[in-house]
Amino acid sequence: MKQVSYEGLTFEPYITRDTIDARIKELGKDITRDCAGKTPLFVCVLNGAFPFASDLFRACENLPAEIAFIRLKSYEGTGSTGVVKEMLGLTEDIEGRTVIVVEDIVDTGHTIARLIENLKEKNPAEIKVATLLFKPEALEEKDVHPDYVGFSIPKKFIIGFGLDLNGMARNLNDIYILKED
Ligand code: IMP
Ligand code: MG
């Protein structure tokens, strides 16, 4: 693996695809165990979570489960805008169901907090959060506690495996971190 560049910024290898794959399989086992007897609805938060959701959903193949998609946006460039816009709503009836929100990353936690608020109005039985990445030091929403975390990472900007810089780099198979010099 080598360094990659986007918009004049250099990123270095951080988490390999193999490591990501192995971790997602573990999360799949945890969710399958915890959801025994339930039929959860996975809610993939587009755009960033789609590679993670695709792998995580299939890592739960022994669970009767459904998947739906929602689109939100809260980021521009490498810093949070602090504004969360819902782009595309959920059409599924989630009343009385176990919902597993699948996110690419929880940074300040504003996006997930806002989404959980919206979902609660639809009276699900419970809402769980699965996130591939979590930046505990960046968390501003004290009520946000992701239930399933792939990797806890420092407060640095990363790309790849769904995570973007202004829409680019989502198709990188590995995760890269912004190089500081
Ligand atoms: P939050 O609302 O601050 O938790 O931000 C959540 C959203 O910001 C994520 O779903 C990502 O789209 C984006 N984001 C946060 N940190 C990063 C990063 O390091 N790289 C790329 N996108 C990020
Ligand atoms: Mg996102």
Tab-separated table of C-alpha atoms and ligand atoms in Angstrom:
chain	number	residue	atom	x	y	z
A	1	MET	CA	0.000	0.000	0.000
A	2	LYS	CA	1.257	3.428	-0.796
A	3	GLN	CA	0.323	7.008	-0.065
A	4	VAL	CA	-2.587	8.591	-1.958
A	5	SER	CA	-3.340	12.247	-2.728
A	6	TYR	CA	-6.620	14.145	-3.027
A	7	GLU	CA	-6.974	17.896	-3.422
A	8	GLY	CA	-3.267	18.371	-2.713
A	9	LEU	CA	-3.496	16.498	0.614
A	10	THR	CA	-1.432	13.367	1.243
A	11	PHE	CA	-2.855	10.347	3.045
A	12	GLU	CA	-0.950	7.330	4.330
A	13	PRO	CA	-2.128	3.721	4.869
A	14	TYR	CA	-3.877	3.296	8.211
A	15	ILE	CA	-6.194	0.248	8.382
A	16	THR	CA	-5.864	-2.531	5.805
A	17	ARG	CA	-8.747	-4.204	4.039
A	18	ASP	CA	-7.861	-7.515	5.711
A	19	THR	CA	-8.057	-5.947	9.159
A	20	ILE	CA	-11.386	-4.301	8.257
A	21	ASP	CA	-12.792	-7.599	6.949
A	22	ALA	CA	-11.799	-9.507	10.075
A	23	ARG	CA	-13.290	-6.876	12.374
A	24	ILE	CA	-16.582	-6.727	10.448
A	25	LYS	CA	-16.906	-10.522	10.759
A	26	GLU	CA	-16.521	-10.183	14.549
A	27	LEU	CA	-19.160	-7.438	14.666
A	28	GLY	CA	-21.457	-9.660	12.613
A	29	LYS	CA	-21.091	-12.427	15.192
A	30	ASP	CA	-21.798	-9.998	18.053
A	31	ILE	CA	-24.939	-8.640	16.356
A	32	THR	CA	-26.146	-12.130	15.417
A	33	ARG	CA	-25.755	-13.251	19.050
A	34	ASP	CA	-27.376	-10.113	20.525
A	35	CYS	CA	-30.315	-10.158	18.100
A	36	ALA	CA	-31.219	-13.835	18.506
A	37	GLY	CA	-34.990	-14.193	18.232
A	38	LYS	CA	-35.394	-10.756	16.599
A	39	THR	CA	-35.748	-9.618	13.000
A	40	PRO	CA	-33.757	-6.379	12.930
A	41	LEU	CA	-33.927	-3.701	10.281
A	42	PHE	CA	-30.471	-2.428	9.350
A	43	VAL	CA	-30.562	1.242	8.349
A	44	CYS	CA	-27.540	2.180	6.257
A	45	VAL	CA	-26.653	5.866	6.377
A	46	LEU	CA	-25.686	6.896	2.857
A	47	ASN	CA	-23.367	7.690	1.305
A	48	GLY	CA	-20.420	6.767	3.504
A	49	ALA	CA	-21.721	3.624	5.207
A	50	PHE	CA	-22.563	1.639	2.088
A	51	PRO	CA	-19.401	-0.556	1.898
A	52	PHE	CA	-19.516	-1.221	5.647
A	53	ALA	CA	-23.269	-1.922	5.631
A	54	SER	CA	-22.889	-4.269	2.674
A	55	ASP	CA	-20.262	-6.346	4.481
A	56	LEU	CA	-21.840	-6.126	7.941
A	57	PHE	CA	-25.294	-7.139	6.693
A	58	ARG	CA	-23.823	-10.225	5.023
A	59	ALA	CA	-21.736	-10.982	8.128
A	60	CYS	CA	-25.143	-11.452	9.798
A	61	GLU	CA	-26.378	-14.064	7.305
A	62	ASN	CA	-27.670	-16.311	10.091
A	63	LEU	CA	-30.066	-13.626	11.252
A	64	PRO	CA	-33.466	-12.972	9.650
A	65	ALA	CA	-32.931	-9.305	8.791
A	66	GLU	CA	-33.832	-6.515	6.386
A	67	ILE	CA	-31.928	-3.481	5.170
A	68	ALA	CA	-33.059	0.047	4.290
A	69	PHE	CA	-31.219	3.215	3.318
A	70	ILE	CA	-31.300	6.785	4.499
A	71	ARG	CA	-29.244	9.698	3.286
A	72	LEU	CA	-27.881	12.481	5.453
A	73	LYS	CA	-25.218	15.084	5.074
A	74	SER	CA	-23.280	17.043	7.689
A	75	TYR	CA	-19.782	17.476	6.376
A	76	GLU	CA	-17.942	19.672	3.921
A	77	GLY	CA	-14.235	19.194	3.249
A	78	THR	CA	-12.288	18.012	6.298
A	79	GLY	CA	-14.291	19.841	8.982
A	80	SER	CA	-17.818	19.360	10.278
A	81	THR	CA	-20.271	22.057	9.187
A	82	GLY	CA	-22.304	21.265	12.301
A	83	VAL	CA	-25.440	21.307	10.167
A	84	VAL	CA	-27.151	17.971	9.629
A	85	LYS	CA	-29.461	17.834	6.639
A	86	GLU	CA	-31.732	14.889	6.033
A	87	MET	CA	-31.642	14.201	2.320
A	88	LEU	CA	-33.782	11.104	1.991
A	89	GLY	CA	-36.242	9.741	4.531
A	90	LEU	CA	-37.056	6.262	5.665
A	91	THR	CA	-40.221	4.773	4.171
A	92	GLU	CA	-40.246	1.496	6.172
A	93	ASP	CA	-42.556	1.129	9.155
A	94	ILE	CA	-40.201	0.630	12.123
A	95	GLU	CA	-42.775	0.597	14.909
A	96	GLY	CA	-41.964	-2.137	17.456
A	97	ARG	CA	-38.842	-3.232	15.586
A	98	THR	CA	-35.169	-3.504	16.446
A	99	VAL	CA	-33.338	-0.952	14.296
A	100	ILE	CA	-29.590	-1.134	13.753
A	101	VAL	CA	-28.293	2.159	12.394
A	102	VAL	CA	-25.162	1.545	10.340
A	103	GLU	CA	-22.754	4.499	10.108
A	104	ASP	CA	-19.306	4.894	8.604
A	105	ILE	CA	-17.992	7.109	11.397
A	106	VAL	CA	-19.151	8.859	14.551
A	107	ASP	CA	-17.172	12.070	14.956
A	108	THR	CA	-18.927	14.861	16.924
A	109	GLY	CA	-21.965	12.574	17.174
A	110	HIS	CA	-24.356	15.289	15.916
A	111	THR	CA	-25.426	13.304	12.848
A	112	ILE	CA	-26.244	10.134	14.761
A	113	ALA	CA	-27.934	12.061	17.619
A	114	ARG	CA	-30.217	13.826	15.138
A	115	LEU	CA	-30.976	10.590	13.316
A	116	ILE	CA	-31.775	8.717	16.548
A	117	GLU	CA	-34.128	11.567	17.517
A	118	ASN	CA	-35.961	11.244	14.184
A	119	LEU	CA	-36.165	7.463	14.389
A	120	LYS	CA	-37.501	7.494	17.974
A	121	GLU	CA	-40.575	9.416	16.767
A	122	LYS	CA	-41.494	6.310	14.755
A	123	ASN	CA	-41.633	4.170	17.942
A	124	PRO	CA	-39.139	1.374	17.275
A	125	ALA	CA	-38.655	-1.255	20.014
A	126	GLU	CA	-34.977	-0.324	20.252
A	127	ILE	CA	-32.274	1.491	18.301
A	128	LYS	CA	-28.706	0.178	18.165
A	129	VAL	CA	-25.807	1.939	16.480
A	130	ALA	CA	-23.089	0.126	14.554
A	131	THR	CA	-20.251	2.314	13.319
A	132	LEU	CA	-17.105	1.246	11.508
A	133	LEU	CA	-15.105	4.073	13.074
A	134	PHE	CA	-15.457	6.147	16.216
A	135	LYS	CA	-13.493	9.221	17.324
A	136	PRO	CA	-14.144	9.280	21.115
A	137	GLU	CA	-12.109	12.488	21.610
A	138	ALA	CA	-14.271	14.363	19.092
A	139	LEU	CA	-17.611	13.331	20.635
A	140	GLU	CA	-19.754	16.323	21.645
A	141	GLU	CA	-23.057	14.475	22.134
A	142	LYS	CA	-22.717	12.939	25.582
A	143	ASP	CA	-25.790	10.717	25.118
A	144	VAL	CA	-24.312	8.980	22.088
A	145	HIS	CA	-22.786	5.569	22.850
A	146	PRO	CA	-22.329	3.416	19.742
A	147	ASP	CA	-23.215	-0.222	20.515
A	148	TYR	CA	-20.923	-1.789	17.900
A	149	VAL	CA	-17.632	-0.077	17.023
A	150	GLY	CA	-15.212	-1.375	14.401
A	151	PHE	CA	-12.257	0.811	15.377
A	152	SER	CA	-11.810	3.674	17.841
A	153	ILE	CA	-9.407	6.170	16.310
A	154	PRO	CA	-7.808	9.511	17.232
A	155	LYS	CA	-9.307	12.847	16.159
A	156	LYS	CA	-7.717	12.776	12.688
A	157	PHE	CA	-9.181	12.946	9.188
A	158	ILE	CA	-9.381	9.648	7.328
A	159	ILE	CA	-10.616	8.450	3.920
A	160	GLY	CA	-11.380	5.202	2.136
A	161	PHE	CA	-13.800	2.258	2.514
A	162	GLY	CA	-16.746	4.645	2.102
A	163	LEU	CA	-15.226	7.692	3.782
A	164	ASP	CA	-14.732	10.642	1.477
A	165	LEU	CA	-13.051	13.956	0.938
A	166	ASN	CA	-15.628	16.056	-0.919
A	167	GLY	CA	-17.123	12.964	-2.517
A	168	MET	CA	-13.856	11.353	-3.587
A	169	ALA	CA	-11.876	8.370	-2.188
A	170	ARG	CA	-14.856	6.285	-1.114
A	171	ASN	CA	-13.709	3.506	-3.449
A	172	LEU	CA	-10.360	2.962	-1.729
A	173	ASN	CA	-10.306	-0.585	-0.314
A	174	ASP	CA	-8.168	0.365	2.673
A	175	ILE	CA	-8.480	3.254	5.119
A	176	TYR	CA	-5.945	6.096	4.905
A	177	ILE	CA	-5.108	8.869	7.360
A	178	LEU	CA	-4.186	12.478	6.611
A	179	LYS	CA	-0.429	12.900	6.749
A	180	GLU	CA	0.774	15.713	8.962
A	181	ASP	CA	4.171	17.209	8.374
B	1	IMP	P1	-20.575	13.812	13.088
B	1	IMP	O1	-21.957	14.339	12.901
B	1	IMP	O2	-19.604	14.901	13.466
B	1	IMP	O3	-20.486	12.631	14.019
B	1	IMP	O4	-20.044	13.368	11.685
B	1	IMP	C1	-20.481	12.277	11.060
B	1	IMP	C2	-20.223	12.353	9.570
B	1	IMP	O5	-19.107	13.202	9.246
B	1	IMP	C3	-19.829	10.992	9.087
B	1	IMP	O6	-20.958	10.239	8.726
B	1	IMP	C4	-18.922	11.302	7.923
B	1	IMP	O7	-19.687	11.466	6.751
B	1	IMP	C5	-18.276	12.610	8.274
B	1	IMP	N1	-16.910	12.440	8.841
B	1	IMP	C6	-16.518	12.560	10.142
B	1	IMP	N2	-15.204	12.329	10.282
B	1	IMP	C7	-14.736	12.045	9.047
B	1	IMP	C8	-13.420	11.681	8.545
B	1	IMP	O8	-12.403	11.568	9.261
B	1	IMP	N3	-13.350	11.449	7.202
B	1	IMP	C9	-14.431	11.541	6.364
B	1	IMP	N4	-15.665	11.864	6.798
B	1	IMP	C10	-15.815	12.113	8.119
B	2	MG	MG	-21.540	9.733	6.722
